[in-house]
Amino acid sequence: MSIEKDIAIIGGGPIGIACALACKKNGWNYVVLEKGALTNSLYHYPKNMTFFSTSEKLEIDDIPFISNNPKPNRDEALEYYRRVTTSNQLNINVYEKVVSVVKENNVFSVTTNKNSYKIKKVIVATGFYDIPKLLNVPGENLPKVTHYFKEAHPYAMQNSIVVGASNSAVDAALEIWRKGGLVTMVVRGEHIGERVKYWVRPDIINRIKEGSIRAFYNSEIKEIRDDSVSISTPDGDVSLPNDFVIALTGYRPNFEFLKTIGISLTDDDKQFPSYNPETMESNISGLYLAGVICGGMETHKWFIENSRIHAKIISNHIKNSL
């Protein structure tokens, strides 16, 4: 038997939580369906990660976020969103993965690995952290290759290559070096990314200049082997001894899931999903998009701080139709 709800929110991250708060305020019968832990993406961030934003910009629904530092860290963010969820008794089902969403006769049938639901409105707030952008090179499937960085300890006293020049790659390179690892960065562009945190960028540039961390610019990995890596550089191919490859080249939304639902995507490389920015309603009536998913491959376009408003926009539109 299907469970009947007014609204299903797919994704239990900060924006999904913001949407749940809006639903509760309006007295709607809702459920949040999260395939992993609460704020699953934040949970998988590096343990020592510090946000670029100050705490007040990460707040949802004007609930104060108190941090011990000018910039909050991962653990403080997890505590904040956990407290918001539990203190407001939000209806969030963790470890419940949505398998399909089908609309028929103005009702959505939402099937998960645990339940079936009949839903009037659906909000997709699934983020983008689950699917890494692959290097697509031989050897990428070796056990020594990872697309996520949790902490530096496993890489102490090892030869590690960090691929990328974004915040995550820079943080990983610096932390591994400080924990006694030998670090080489492979950067496709001409320099360290301009969007790297302003207090970190000079640090990595200075470490590279002094030779503590080696960097190959305008370069790409050509092949990964058990004990070495081949790099294509402007000066020709270079082979380096290697124990680990941490490929932090970014992530992408689950476009396949959006397509199975019926959401239209642009045909270009950016794959923008179709939605009305004034209502956040997609090309499917009654199905809304919220958060970073709205940016397609431009995952730097939407953040917690500038997409918190999506919950209010959606709830204001639903008020007139629910």
C-alpha positions as protocol buffer text, in pm:
chain_id: "A"
residue {
  index: 1
  type: MET
  ca { x: 0 y: 0 z: 0 }
}
residue {
  index: 2
  type: SER
  ca { x: 129 y: 345 z: -92 }
}
residue {
  index: 3
  type: ILE
  ca { x: 189 y: 613 z: 170 }
}
residue {
  index: 4
  type: GLU
  ca { x: 9 y: 936 z: 84 }
}
residue {
  index: 5
  type: LYS
  ca { x: 187 y: 1268 z: 132 }
}
residue {
  index: 6
  type: ASP
  ca { x: 143 y: 1623 z: 9 }
}
residue {
  index: 7
  type: ILE
  ca { x: 510 y: 1669 z: -72 }
}
residue {
  index: 8
  type: ALA
  ca { x: 819 y: 1452 z: -117 }
}
residue {
  index: 9
  type: ILE
  ca { x: 1158 y: 1618 z: -92 }
}
residue {
  index: 10
  type: ILE
  ca { x: 1435 y: 1413 z: -253 }
}
residue {
  index: 11
  type: GLY
  ca { x: 1764 y: 1491 z: -78 }
}
residue {
  index: 12
  type: GLY
  ca { x: 1836 y: 1557 z: 290 }
}
residue {
  index: 13
  type: GLY
  ca { x: 2110 y: 1818 z: 255 }
}
residue {
  index: 14
  type: PRO
  ca { x: 2088 y: 2179 z: 380 }
}
residue {
  index: 15
  type: ILE
  ca { x: 1850 y: 2283 z: 101 }
}
residue {
  index: 16
  type: GLY
  ca { x: 1632 y: 1976 z: 152 }
}
residue {
  index: 17
  type: ILE
  ca { x: 1619 y: 2064 z: 522 }
}
residue {
  index: 18
  type: ALA
  ca { x: 1523 y: 2422 z: 433 }
}
residue {
  index: 19
  type: CYS
  ca { x: 1239 y: 2288 z: 216 }
}
residue {
  index: 20
  type: ALA
  ca { x: 1124 y: 2062 z: 501 }
}
residue {
  index: 21
  type: LEU
  ca { x: 1112 y: 2360 z: 738 }
}
residue {
  index: 22
  type: ALA
  ca { x: 898 y: 2550 z: 486 }
}
residue {
  index: 23
  type: CYS
  ca { x: 662 y: 2252 z: 455 }
}
residue {
  index: 24
  type: LYS
  ca { x: 627 y: 2223 z: 832 }
}
residue {
  index: 25
  type: LYS
  ca { x: 553 y: 2595 z: 868 }
}
residue {
  index: 26
  type: ASN
  ca { x: 273 y: 2561 z: 615 }
}
residue {
  index: 27
  type: GLY
  ca { x: 127 y: 2253 z: 782 }
}
residue {
  index: 28
  type: TRP
  ca { x: 183 y: 2027 z: 481 }
}
residue {
  index: 29
  type: ASN
  ca { x: 217 y: 1651 z: 511 }
}
residue {
  index: 30
  type: TYR
  ca { x: 569 y: 1594 z: 375 }
}
residue {
  index: 31
  type: VAL
  ca { x: 859 y: 1351 z: 380 }
}
residue {
  index: 32
  type: VAL
  ca { x: 1228 y: 1397 z: 303 }
}
residue {
  index: 33
  type: LEU
  ca { x: 1388 y: 1097 z: 133 }
}
residue {
  index: 34
  type: GLU
  ca { x: 1768 y: 1082 z: 176 }
}
residue {
  index: 35
  type: LYS
  ca { x: 1962 y: 788 z: 32 }
}
residue {
  index: 36
  type: GLY
  ca { x: 2250 y: 826 z: 281 }
}
residue {
  index: 37
  type: ALA
  ca { x: 2315 y: 994 z: 613 }
}
residue {
  index: 38
  type: LEU
  ca { x: 2167 y: 1331 z: 701 }
}
residue {
  index: 39
  type: THR
  ca { x: 2349 y: 1598 z: 494 }
}
residue {
  index: 40
  type: ASN
  ca { x: 2526 y: 1310 z: 324 }
}
residue {
  index: 41
  type: SER
  ca { x: 2752 y: 1525 z: 107 }
}
residue {
  index: 42
  type: LEU
  ca { x: 2875 y: 1731 z: 403 }
}
residue {
  index: 43
  type: TYR
  ca { x: 2938 y: 1411 z: 594 }
}
residue {
  index: 44
  type: HIS
  ca { x: 3173 y: 1292 z: 319 }
}
residue {
  index: 45
  type: TYR
  ca { x: 3367 y: 1619 z: 310 }
}
residue {
  index: 46
  type: PRO
  ca { x: 3727 y: 1606 z: 442 }
}
residue {
  index: 47
  type: LYS
  ca { x: 3735 y: 1592 z: 821 }
}
residue {
  index: 48
  type: ASN
  ca { x: 3934 y: 1914 z: 857 }
}
residue {
  index: 49
  type: MET
  ca { x: 3751 y: 2113 z: 589 }
}
residue {
  index: 50
  type: THR
  ca { x: 3679 y: 2481 z: 655 }
}
residue {
  index: 51
  type: PHE
  ca { x: 3398 y: 2653 z: 466 }
}
residue {
  index: 52
  type: PHE
  ca { x: 3460 y: 2955 z: 247 }
}
residue {
  index: 53
  type: SER
  ca { x: 3146 y: 3117 z: 389 }
}
residue {
  index: 54
  type: THR
  ca { x: 3088 y: 3258 z: 735 }
}
residue {
  index: 55
  type: SER
  ca { x: 2836 y: 3079 z: 954 }
}
residue {
  index: 56
  type: GLU
  ca { x: 2550 y: 3326 z: 910 }
}
residue {
  index: 57
  type: LYS
  ca { x: 2552 y: 3263 z: 535 }
}
residue {
  index: 58
  type: LEU
  ca { x: 2497 y: 2891 z: 598 }
}
residue {
  index: 59
  type: GLU
  ca { x: 2198 y: 2946 z: 825 }
}
residue {
  index: 60
  type: ILE
  ca { x: 1856 y: 2830 z: 715 }
}
residue {
  index: 61
  type: ASP
  ca { x: 1522 y: 2977 z: 819 }
}
residue {
  index: 62
  type: ASP
  ca { x: 1699 y: 3241 z: 1037 }
}
residue {
  index: 63
  type: ILE
  ca { x: 1808 y: 2974 z: 1287 }
}
residue {
  index: 64
  type: PRO
  ca { x: 2141 y: 3096 z: 1432 }
}
residue {
  index: 65
  type: PHE
  ca { x: 2457 y: 2905 z: 1342 }
}
residue {
  index: 66
  type: ILE
  ca { x: 2715 y: 2970 z: 1612 }
}
residue {
  index: 67
  type: SER
  ca { x: 3075 y: 2886 z: 1523 }
}
residue {
  index: 68
  type: ASN
  ca { x: 3394 y: 2898 z: 1729 }
}
residue {
  index: 69
  type: ASN
  ca { x: 3582 y: 3033 z: 1428 }
}
residue {
  index: 70
  type: PRO
  ca { x: 3532 y: 3309 z: 1168 }
}
residue {
  index: 71
  type: LYS
  ca { x: 3475 y: 3031 z: 914 }
}
residue {
  index: 72
  type: PRO
  ca { x: 3291 y: 2720 z: 1038 }
}
residue {
  index: 73
  type: ASN
  ca { x: 3432 y: 2373 z: 979 }
}
residue {
  index: 74
  type: ARG
  ca { x: 3273 y: 2048 z: 867 }
}
residue {
  index: 75
  type: ASP
  ca { x: 3194 y: 1919 z: 1216 }
}
residue {
  index: 76
  type: GLU
  ca { x: 3028 y: 2245 z: 1318 }
}
residue {
  index: 77
  type: ALA
  ca { x: 2812 y: 2236 z: 1005 }
}
residue {
  index: 78
  type: LEU
  ca { x: 2709 y: 1876 z: 1070 }
}
residue {
  index: 79
  type: GLU
  ca { x: 2615 y: 1967 z: 1427 }
}
residue {
  index: 80
  type: TYR
  ca { x: 2417 y: 2270 z: 1313 }
}
residue {
  index: 81
  type: TYR
  ca { x: 2206 y: 2093 z: 1049 }
}
residue {
  index: 82
  type: ARG
  ca { x: 2158 y: 1793 z: 1278 }
}
residue {
  index: 83
  type: ARG
  ca { x: 2034 y: 2023 z: 1555 }
}
residue {
  index: 84
  type: VAL
  ca { x: 1801 y: 2207 z: 1318 }
}
residue {
  index: 85
  type: THR
  ca { x: 1655 y: 1874 z: 1206 }
}
residue {
  index: 86
  type: THR
  ca { x: 1608 y: 1718 z: 1549 }
}
residue {
  index: 87
  type: SER
  ca { x: 1491 y: 2028 z: 1737 }
}
residue {
  index: 88
  type: ASN
  ca { x: 1226 y: 2095 z: 1472 }
}
residue {
  index: 89
  type: GLN
  ca { x: 1134 y: 1724 z: 1454 }
}
residue {
  index: 90
  type: LEU
  ca { x: 1156 y: 1723 z: 1077 }
}
residue {
  index: 91
  type: ASN
  ca { x: 1026 y: 1415 z: 897 }
}
residue {
  index: 92
  type: ILE
  ca { x: 1343 y: 1292 z: 726 }
}
residue {
  index: 93
  type: ASN
  ca { x: 1394 y: 930 z: 627 }
}
residue {
  index: 94
  type: VAL
  ca { x: 1767 y: 862 z: 594 }
}
residue {
  index: 95
  type: TYR
  ca { x: 1908 y: 563 z: 404 }
}
residue {
  index: 96
  type: GLU
  ca { x: 1596 y: 556 z: 188 }
}
residue {
  index: 97
  type: LYS
  ca { x: 1691 y: 581 z: -179 }
}
residue {
  index: 98
  type: VAL
  ca { x: 1443 y: 698 z: -442 }
}
residue {
  index: 99
  type: VAL
  ca { x: 1430 y: 448 z: -727 }
}
residue {
  index: 100
  type: SER
  ca { x: 1167 y: 606 z: -952 }
}
residue {
  index: 101
  type: VAL
  ca { x: 932 y: 902 z: -983 }
}
residue {
  index: 102
  type: VAL
  ca { x: 637 y: 869 z: -1221 }
}
residue {
  index: 103
  type: LYS
  ca { x: 354 y: 1118 z: -1270 }
}
residue {
  index: 104
  type: GLU
  ca { x: 9 y: 995 z: -1365 }
}
residue {
  index: 105
  type: ASN
  ca { x: -322 y: 1181 z: -1339 }
}
residue {
  index: 106
  type: ASN
  ca { x: -155 y: 1472 z: -1154 }
}
residue {
  index: 107
  type: VAL
  ca { x: -20 y: 1239 z: -884 }
}
residue {
  index: 108
  type: PHE
  ca { x: 341 y: 1132 z: -845 }
}
residue {
  index: 109
  type: SER
  ca { x: 421 y: 771 z: -764 }
}
residue {
  index: 110
  type: VAL
  ca { x: 752 y: 775 z: -577 }
}
residue {
  index: 111
  type: THR
  ca { x: 916 y: 438 z: -521 }
}
residue {
  index: 112
  type: THR
  ca { x: 1212 y: 389 z: -289 }
}
residue {
  index: 113
  type: ASN
  ca { x: 1414 y: 91 z: -171 }
}
residue {
  index: 114
  type: LYS
  ca { x: 1182 y: 75 z: 130 }
}
residue {
  index: 115
  type: ASN
  ca { x: 839 y: 221 z: 49 }
}
residue {
  index: 116
  type: SER
  ca { x: 595 y: 344 z: -214 }
}
residue {
  index: 117
  type: TYR
  ca { x: 437 y: 689 z: -196 }
}
residue {
  index: 118
  type: LYS
  ca { x: 155 y: 882 z: -360 }
}
residue {
  index: 119
  type: ILE
  ca { x: 265 y: 1245 z: -373 }
}
residue {
  index: 120
  type: LYS
  ca { x: 102 y: 1570 z: -487 }
}
residue {
  index: 121
  type: LYS
  ca { x: 423 y: 1771 z: -530 }
}
residue {
  index: 122
  type: VAL
  ca { x: 790 y: 1669 z: -556 }
}
residue {
  index: 123
  type: ILE
  ca { x: 1101 y: 1876 z: -479 }
}
residue {
  index: 124
  type: VAL
  ca { x: 1437 y: 1749 z: -608 }
}
residue {
  index: 125
  type: ALA
  ca { x: 1730 y: 1880 z: -400 }
}
residue {
  index: 126
  type: THR
  ca { x: 1988 y: 1610 z: -466 }
}
residue {
  index: 127
  type: GLY
  ca { x: 2312 y: 1809 z: -497 }
}
residue {
  index: 128
  type: PHE
  ca { x: 2606 y: 1680 z: -699 }
}
residue {
  index: 129
  type: TYR
  ca { x: 2871 y: 1519 z: -477 }
}
residue {
  index: 130
  type: ASP
  ca { x: 2802 y: 1151 z: -549 }
}
residue {
  index: 131
  type: ILE
  ca { x: 2933 y: 1118 z: -905 }
}
residue {
  index: 132
  type: PRO
  ca { x: 3297 y: 1221 z: -964 }
}
residue {
  index: 133
  type: LYS
  ca { x: 3421 y: 1349 z: -1298 }
}
residue {
  index: 134
  type: LEU
  ca { x: 3648 y: 1071 z: -1415 }
}
residue {
  index: 135
  type: LEU
  ca { x: 3992 y: 1109 z: -1569 }
}
residue {
  index: 136
  type: ASN
  ca { x: 3910 y: 837 z: -1823 }
}
residue {
  index: 137
  type: VAL
  ca { x: 4267 y: 709 z: -1837 }
}
residue {
  index: 138
  type: PRO
  ca { x: 4410 y: 356 z: -1815 }
}
residue {
  index: 139
  type: GLY
  ca { x: 4456 y: 244 z: -1456 }
}
residue {
  index: 140
  type: GLU
  ca { x: 4192 y: 473 z: -1305 }
}
residue {
  index: 141
  type: ASN
  ca { x: 4018 y: 169 z: -1160 }
}
residue {
  index: 142
  type: LEU
  ca { x: 4324 y: 63 z: -956 }
}
residue {
  index: 143
  type: PRO
  ca { x: 4269 y: 45 z: -577 }
}
residue {
  index: 144
  type: LYS
  ca { x: 4524 y: 320 z: -518 }
}
residue {
  index: 145
  type: VAL
  ca { x: 4305 y: 576 z: -703 }
}
residue {
  index: 146
  type: THR
  ca { x: 4035 y: 773 z: -521 }
}
residue {
  index: 147
  type: HIS
  ca { x: 3813 y: 1067 z: -614 }
}
residue {
  index: 148
  type: TYR
  ca { x: 3749 y: 1167 z: -253 }
}
residue {
  index: 149
  type: PHE
  ca { x: 3978 y: 1290 z: 22 }
}
residue {
  index: 150
  type: LYS
  ca { x: 3889 y: 1231 z: 388 }
}
residue {
  index: 151
  type: GLU
  ca { x: 4213 y: 1283 z: 580 }
}
residue {
  index: 152
  type: ALA
  ca { x: 4588 y: 1290 z: 523 }
}
residue {
  index: 153
  type: HIS
  ca { x: 4712 y: 1016 z: 756 }
}
residue {
  index: 154
  type: PRO
  ca { x: 4699 y: 726 z: 502 }
}
residue {
  index: 155
  type: TYR
  ca { x: 4927 y: 922 z: 269 }
}
residue {
  index: 156
  type: ALA
  ca { x: 5206 y: 994 z: 518 }
}
residue {
  index: 157
  type: MET
  ca { x: 5548 y: 876 z: 393 }
}
residue {
  index: 158
  type: GLN
  ca { x: 5398 y: 795 z: 52 }
}
residue {
  index: 159
  type: ASN
  ca { x: 5429 y: 937 z: -299 }
}
residue {
  index: 160
  type: SER
  ca { x: 5091 y: 1090 z: -374 }
}
residue {
  index: 161
  type: ILE
  ca { x: 4963 y: 1271 z: -681 }
}
residue {
  index: 162
  type: VAL
  ca { x: 4679 y: 1517 z: -635 }
}
residue {
  index: 163
  type: VAL
  ca { x: 4493 y: 1595 z: -957 }
}
residue {
  index: 164
  type: GLY
  ca { x: 4321 y: 1934 z: -980 }
}
residue {
  index: 165
  type: ALA
  ca { x: 4364 y: 2291 z: -857 }
}
residue {
  index: 166
  type: SER
  ca { x: 4035 y: 2363 z: -683 }
}
residue {
  index: 167
  type: ASN
  ca { x: 3974 y: 2413 z: -311 }
}
residue {
  index: 168
  type: SER
  ca { x: 3949 y: 2040 z: -245 }
}
residue {
  index: 169
  type: ALA
  ca { x: 4270 y: 1961 z: -435 }
}
residue {
  index: 170
  type: VAL
  ca { x: 4467 y: 2242 z: -269 }
}
residue {
  index: 171
  type: ASP
  ca { x: 4345 y: 2148 z: 79 }
}
residue {
  index: 172
  type: ALA
  ca { x: 4438 y: 1783 z: 19 }
}
residue {
  index: 173
  type: ALA
  ca { x: 4786 y: 1867 z: -114 }
}
residue {
  index: 174
  type: LEU
  ca { x: 4869 y: 2095 z: 177 }
}
residue {
  index: 175
  type: GLU
  ca { x: 4737 y: 1858 z: 442 }
}
residue {
  index: 176
  type: ILE
  ca { x: 4918 y: 1555 z: 299 }
}
residue {
  index: 177
  type: TRP
  ca { x: 5244 y: 1752 z: 281 }
}
residue {
  index: 178
  type: ARG
  ca { x: 5206 y: 1868 z: 641 }
}
residue {
  index: 179
  type: LYS
  ca { x: 5148 y: 1509 z: 751 }
}
residue {
  index: 180
  type: GLY
  ca { x: 5475 y: 1395 z: 595 }
}
residue {
  index: 181
  type: GLY
  ca { x: 5365 y: 1286 z: 250 }
}
residue {
  index: 182
  type: LEU
  ca { x: 5546 y: 1354 z: -77 }
}
residue {
  index: 183
  type: VAL
  ca { x: 5301 y: 1548 z: -294 }
}
residue {
  index: 184
  type: THR
  ca { x: 5288 y: 1620 z: -665 }
}
residue {
  index: 185
  type: MET
  ca { x: 5003 y: 1823 z: -814 }
}
residue {
  index: 186
  type: VAL
  ca { x: 4889 y: 1772 z: -1172 }
}
residue {
  index: 187
  type: VAL
  ca { x: 4700 y: 2079 z: -1293 }
}
residue {
  index: 188
  type: ARG
  ca { x: 4531 y: 2102 z: -1632 }
}
residue {
  index: 189
  type: GLY
  ca { x: 4535 y: 2483 z: -1632 }
}
residue {
  index: 190
  type: GLU
  ca { x: 4812 y: 2738 z: -1614 }
}
residue {
  index: 191
  type: HIS
  ca { x: 4791 y: 2806 z: -1240 }
}
residue {
  index: 192
  type: ILE
  ca { x: 4612 y: 2732 z: -914 }
}
residue {
  index: 193
  type: GLY
  ca { x: 4239 y: 2806 z: -943 }
}
residue {
  index: 194
  type: GLU
  ca { x: 4125 y: 3164 z: -886 }
}
residue {
  index: 195
  type: ARG
  ca { x: 3832 y: 3045 z: -673 }
}
residue {
  index: 196
  type: VAL
  ca { x: 4058 y: 2879 z: -415 }
}
residue {
  index: 197
  type: LYS
  ca { x: 3999 y: 3023 z: -66 }
}
residue {
  index: 198
  type: TYR
  ca { x: 4184 y: 3354 z: -42 }
}
residue {
  index: 199
  type: TRP
  ca { x: 4368 y: 3259 z: 277 }
}
residue {
  index: 200
  type: VAL
  ca { x: 4481 y: 2925 z: 130 }
}
residue {
  index: 201
  type: ARG
  ca { x: 4586 y: 3021 z: -223 }
}
residue {
  index: 202
  type: PRO
  ca { x: 4905 y: 3207 z: -120 }
}
residue {
  index: 203
  type: ASP
  ca { x: 5001 y: 2911 z: 99 }
}
residue {
  index: 204
  type: ILE
  ca { x: 4991 y: 2656 z: -183 }
}
residue {
  index: 205
  type: ILE
  ca { x: 5163 y: 2894 z: -427 }
}
residue {
  index: 206
  type: ASN
  ca { x: 5448 y: 2949 z: -180 }
}
residue {
  index: 207
  type: ARG
  ca { x: 5483 y: 2576 z: -108 }
}
residue {
  index: 208
  type: ILE
  ca { x: 5514 y: 2513 z: -481 }
}
residue {
  index: 209
  type: LYS
  ca { x: 5762 y: 2796 z: -531 }
}
residue {
  index: 210
  type: GLU
  ca { x: 5989 y: 2669 z: -253 }
}
residue {
  index: 211
  type: GLY
  ca { x: 5974 y: 2314 z: -388 }
}
residue {
  index: 212
  type: SER
  ca { x: 5794 y: 2156 z: -92 }
}
residue {
  index: 213
  type: ILE
  ca { x: 5513 y: 2052 z: -325 }
}
residue {
  index: 214
  type: ARG
  ca { x: 5586 y: 1974 z: -690 }
}
residue {
  index: 215
  type: ALA
  ca { x: 5339 y: 2095 z: -953 }
}
residue {
  index: 216
  type: PHE
  ca { x: 5297 y: 2023 z: -1325 }
}
residue {
  index: 217
  type: TYR
  ca { x: 5084 y: 2290 z: -1497 }
}
residue {
  index: 218
  type: ASN
  ca { x: 4913 y: 2254 z: -1836 }
}
residue {
  index: 219
  type: SER
  ca { x: 4946 y: 1882 z: -1771 }
}
residue {
  index: 220
  type: GLU
  ca { x: 4726 y: 1573 z: -1750 }
}
residue {
  index: 221
  type: ILE
  ca { x: 4764 y: 1217 z: -1630 }
}
residue {
  index: 222
  type: LYS
  ca { x: 4816 y: 984 z: -1924 }
}
residue {
  index: 223
  type: GLU
  ca { x: 4827 y: 645 z: -1749 }
}
residue {
  index: 224
  type: ILE
  ca { x: 4819 y: 511 z: -1393 }
}
residue {
  index: 225
  type: ARG
  ca { x: 5022 y: 199 z: -1314 }
}
residue {
  index: 226
  type: ASP
  ca { x: 5070 y: -5 z: -996 }
}
residue {
  index: 227
  type: ASP
  ca { x: 5384 y: 179 z: -889 }
}
residue {
  index: 228
  type: SER
  ca { x: 5406 y: 481 z: -1120 }
}
residue {
  index: 229
  type: VAL
  ca { x: 5208 y: 742 z: -1313 }
}
residue {
  index: 230
  type: SER
  ca { x: 5270 y: 881 z: -1661 }
}
residue {
  index: 231
  type: ILE
  ca { x: 5199 y: 1252 z: -1701 }
}
residue {
  index: 232
  type: SER
  ca { x: 5163 y: 1445 z: -2025 }
}
residue {
  index: 233
  type: THR
  ca { x: 5334 y: 1785 z: -1982 }
}
residue {
  index: 234
  type: PRO
  ca { x: 5429 y: 2073 z: -2218 }
}
residue {
  index: 235
  type: ASP
  ca { x: 5785 y: 1935 z: -2209 }
}
residue {
  index: 236
  type: GLY
  ca { x: 5682 y: 1581 z: -2296 }
}
residue {
  index: 237
  type: ASP
  ca { x: 5572 y: 1275 z: -2101 }
}
residue {
  index: 238
  type: VAL
  ca { x: 5703 y: 1228 z: -1747 }
}
residue {
  index: 239
  type: SER
  ca { x: 5692 y: 907 z: -1543 }
}
residue {
  index: 240
  type: LEU
  ca { x: 5686 y: 941 z: -1164 }
}
residue {
  index: 241
  type: PRO
  ca { x: 5700 y: 681 z: -886 }
}
residue {
  index: 242
  type: ASN
  ca { x: 5361 y: 675 z: -717 }
}
residue {
  index: 243
  type: ASP
  ca { x: 5171 y: 509 z: -433 }
}
residue {
  index: 244
  type: PHE
  ca { x: 4838 y: 695 z: -446 }
}
residue {
  index: 245
  type: VAL
  ca { x: 4640 y: 913 z: -686 }
}
residue {
  index: 246
  type: ILE
  ca { x: 4382 y: 1151 z: -538 }
}
residue {
  index: 247
  type: ALA
  ca { x: 4185 y: 1278 z: -837 }
}
residue {
  index: 248
  type: LEU
  ca { x: 3986 y: 1578 z: -715 }
}
residue {
  index: 249
  type: THR
  ca { x: 3863 y: 1700 z: -1050 }
}
residue {
  index: 250
  type: GLY
  ca { x: 3508 y: 1779 z: -945 }
}
residue {
  index: 251
  type: TYR
  ca { x: 3170 y: 1611 z: -937 }
}
residue {
  index: 252
  type: ARG
  ca { x: 2847 y: 1624 z: -1132 }
}
residue {
  index: 253
  type: PRO
  ca { x: 2475 y: 1588 z: -1063 }
}
residue {
  index: 254
  type: ASN
  ca { x: 2297 y: 1262 z: -1134 }
}
residue {
  index: 255
  type: PHE
  ca { x: 2165 y: 1361 z: -1476 }
}
residue {
  index: 256
  type: GLU
  ca { x: 2051 y: 1007 z: -1548 }
}
residue {
  index: 257
  type: PHE
  ca { x: 1810 y: 1025 z: -1254 }
}
residue {
  index: 258
  type: LEU
  ca { x: 1675 y: 1361 z: -1375 }
}
residue {
  index: 259
  type: LYS
  ca { x: 1622 y: 1220 z: -1723 }
}
residue {
  index: 260
  type: THR
  ca { x: 1432 y: 914 z: -1595 }
}
residue {
  index: 261
  type: ILE
  ca { x: 1198 y: 1150 z: -1410 }
}
residue {
  index: 262
  type: GLY
  ca { x: 1141 y: 1340 z: -1734 }
}
residue {
  index: 263
  type: ILE
  ca { x: 1327 y: 1664 z: -1659 }
}
residue {
  index: 264
  type: SER
  ca { x: 1461 y: 1828 z: -1976 }
}
residue {
  index: 265
  type: LEU
  ca { x: 1833 y: 1912 z: -1997 }
}
residue {
  index: 266
  type: THR
  ca { x: 2008 y: 2142 z: -2242 }
}
residue {
  index: 267
  type: ASP
  ca { x: 2200 y: 1964 z: -2517 }
}
residue {
  index: 268
  type: ASP
  ca { x: 2529 y: 2144 z: -2450 }
}
residue {
  index: 269
  type: ASP
  ca { x: 2804 y: 2042 z: -2210 }
}
residue {
  index: 270
  type: LYS
  ca { x: 2647 y: 2244 z: -1926 }
}
residue {
  index: 271
  type: GLN
  ca { x: 2332 y: 2028 z: -1919 }
}
residue {
  index: 272
  type: PHE
  ca { x: 2118 y: 2288 z: -1745 }
}
residue {
  index: 273
  type: PRO
  ca { x: 1789 y: 2138 z: -1621 }
}
residue {
  index: 274
  type: SER
  ca { x: 1469 y: 2310 z: -1728 }
}
residue {
  index: 275
  type: TYR
  ca { x: 1297 y: 2518 z: -1458 }
}
residue {
  index: 276
  type: ASN
  ca { x: 1127 y: 2853 z: -1405 }
}
residue {
  index: 277
  type: PRO
  ca { x: 1354 y: 3070 z: -1185 }
}
residue {
  index: 278
  type: GLU
  ca { x: 1050 y: 3260 z: -1056 }
}
residue {
  index: 279
  type: THR
  ca { x: 886 y: 2944 z: -919 }
}
residue {
  index: 280
  type: MET
  ca { x: 1161 y: 2675 z: -937 }
}
residue {
  index: 281
  type: GLU
  ca { x: 908 y: 2450 z: -1112 }
}
residue {
  index: 282
  type: SER
  ca { x: 1061 y: 2223 z: -1374 }
}
residue {
  index: 283
  type: ASN
  ca { x: 917 y: 2136 z: -1715 }
}
residue {
  index: 284
  type: ILE
  ca { x: 703 y: 1884 z: -1524 }
}
residue {
  index: 285
  type: SER
  ca { x: 412 y: 2055 z: -1352 }
}
residue {
  index: 286
  type: GLY
  ca { x: 428 y: 2002 z: -976 }
}
residue {
  index: 287
  type: LEU
  ca { x: 794 y: 1896 z: -975 }
}
residue {
  index: 288
  type: TYR
  ca { x: 1043 y: 2152 z: -844 }
}
residue {
  index: 289
  type: LEU
  ca { x: 1423 y: 2183 z: -839 }
}
residue {
  index: 290
  type: ALA
  ca { x: 1619 y: 2334 z: -549 }
}
residue {
  index: 291
  type: GLY
  ca { x: 1984 y: 2395 z: -470 }
}
residue {
  index: 292
  type: VAL
  ca { x: 2296 y: 2319 z: -667 }
}
residue {
  index: 293
  type: ILE
  ca { x: 2114 y: 2079 z: -899 }
}
residue {
  index: 294
  type: CYS
  ca { x: 1980 y: 2387 z: -1080 }
}
residue {
  index: 295
  type: GLY
  ca { x: 2324 y: 2472 z: -1216 }
}
residue {
  index: 296
  type: GLY
  ca { x: 2381 y: 2156 z: -1419 }
}
residue {
  index: 297
  type: MET
  ca { x: 2753 y: 2110 z: -1476 }
}
residue {
  index: 298
  type: GLU
  ca { x: 2817 y: 2459 z: -1341 }
}
residue {
  index: 299
  type: THR
  ca { x: 2836 y: 2324 z: -988 }
}
residue {
  index: 300
  type: HIS
  ca { x: 3004 y: 2645 z: -867 }
}
residue {
  index: 301
  type: LYS
  ca { x: 2696 y: 2852 z: -953 }
}
residue {
  index: 302
  type: TRP
  ca { x: 2471 y: 2758 z: -661 }
}
residue {
  index: 303
  type: PHE
  ca { x: 2578 y: 2718 z: -298 }
}
residue {
  index: 304
  type: ILE
  ca { x: 2399 y: 2685 z: 35 }
}
residue {
  index: 305
  type: GLU
  ca { x: 2414 y: 3061 z: 89 }
}
residue {
  index: 306
  type: ASN
  ca { x: 2256 y: 3166 z: -242 }
}
residue {
  index: 307
  type: SER
  ca { x: 2009 y: 2879 z: -285 }
}
residue {
  index: 308
  type: ARG
  ca { x: 1849 y: 2885 z: 62 }
}
residue {
  index: 309
  type: ILE
  ca { x: 1589 y: 3113 z: -93 }
}
residue {
  index: 310
  type: HIS
  ca { x: 1468 y: 2830 z: -318 }
}
residue {
  index: 311
  type: ALA
  ca { x: 1268 y: 2679 z: -32 }
}
residue {
  index: 312
  type: LYS
  ca { x: 1068 y: 3001 z: 13 }
}
residue {
  index: 313
  type: ILE
  ca { x: 1017 y: 3047 z: -362 }
}
residue {
  index: 314
  type: ILE
  ca { x: 884 y: 2693 z: -396 }
}
residue {
  index: 315
  type: SER
  ca { x: 657 y: 2711 z: -91 }
}
residue {
  index: 316
  type: ASN
  ca { x: 509 y: 3040 z: -209 }
}
residue {
  index: 317
  type: HIS
  ca { x: 421 y: 2883 z: -543 }
}
residue {
  index: 318
  type: ILE
  ca { x: 284 y: 2565 z: -389 }
}
residue {
  index: 319
  type: LYS
  ca { x: 55 y: 2766 z: -161 }
}
residue {
  index: 320
  type: ASN
  ca { x: -147 y: 2865 z: -464 }
}
residue {
  index: 321
  type: SER
  ca { x: -187 y: 2512 z: -596 }
}
residue {
  index: 322
  type: LEU
  ca { x: -190 y: 2264 z: -308 }
}
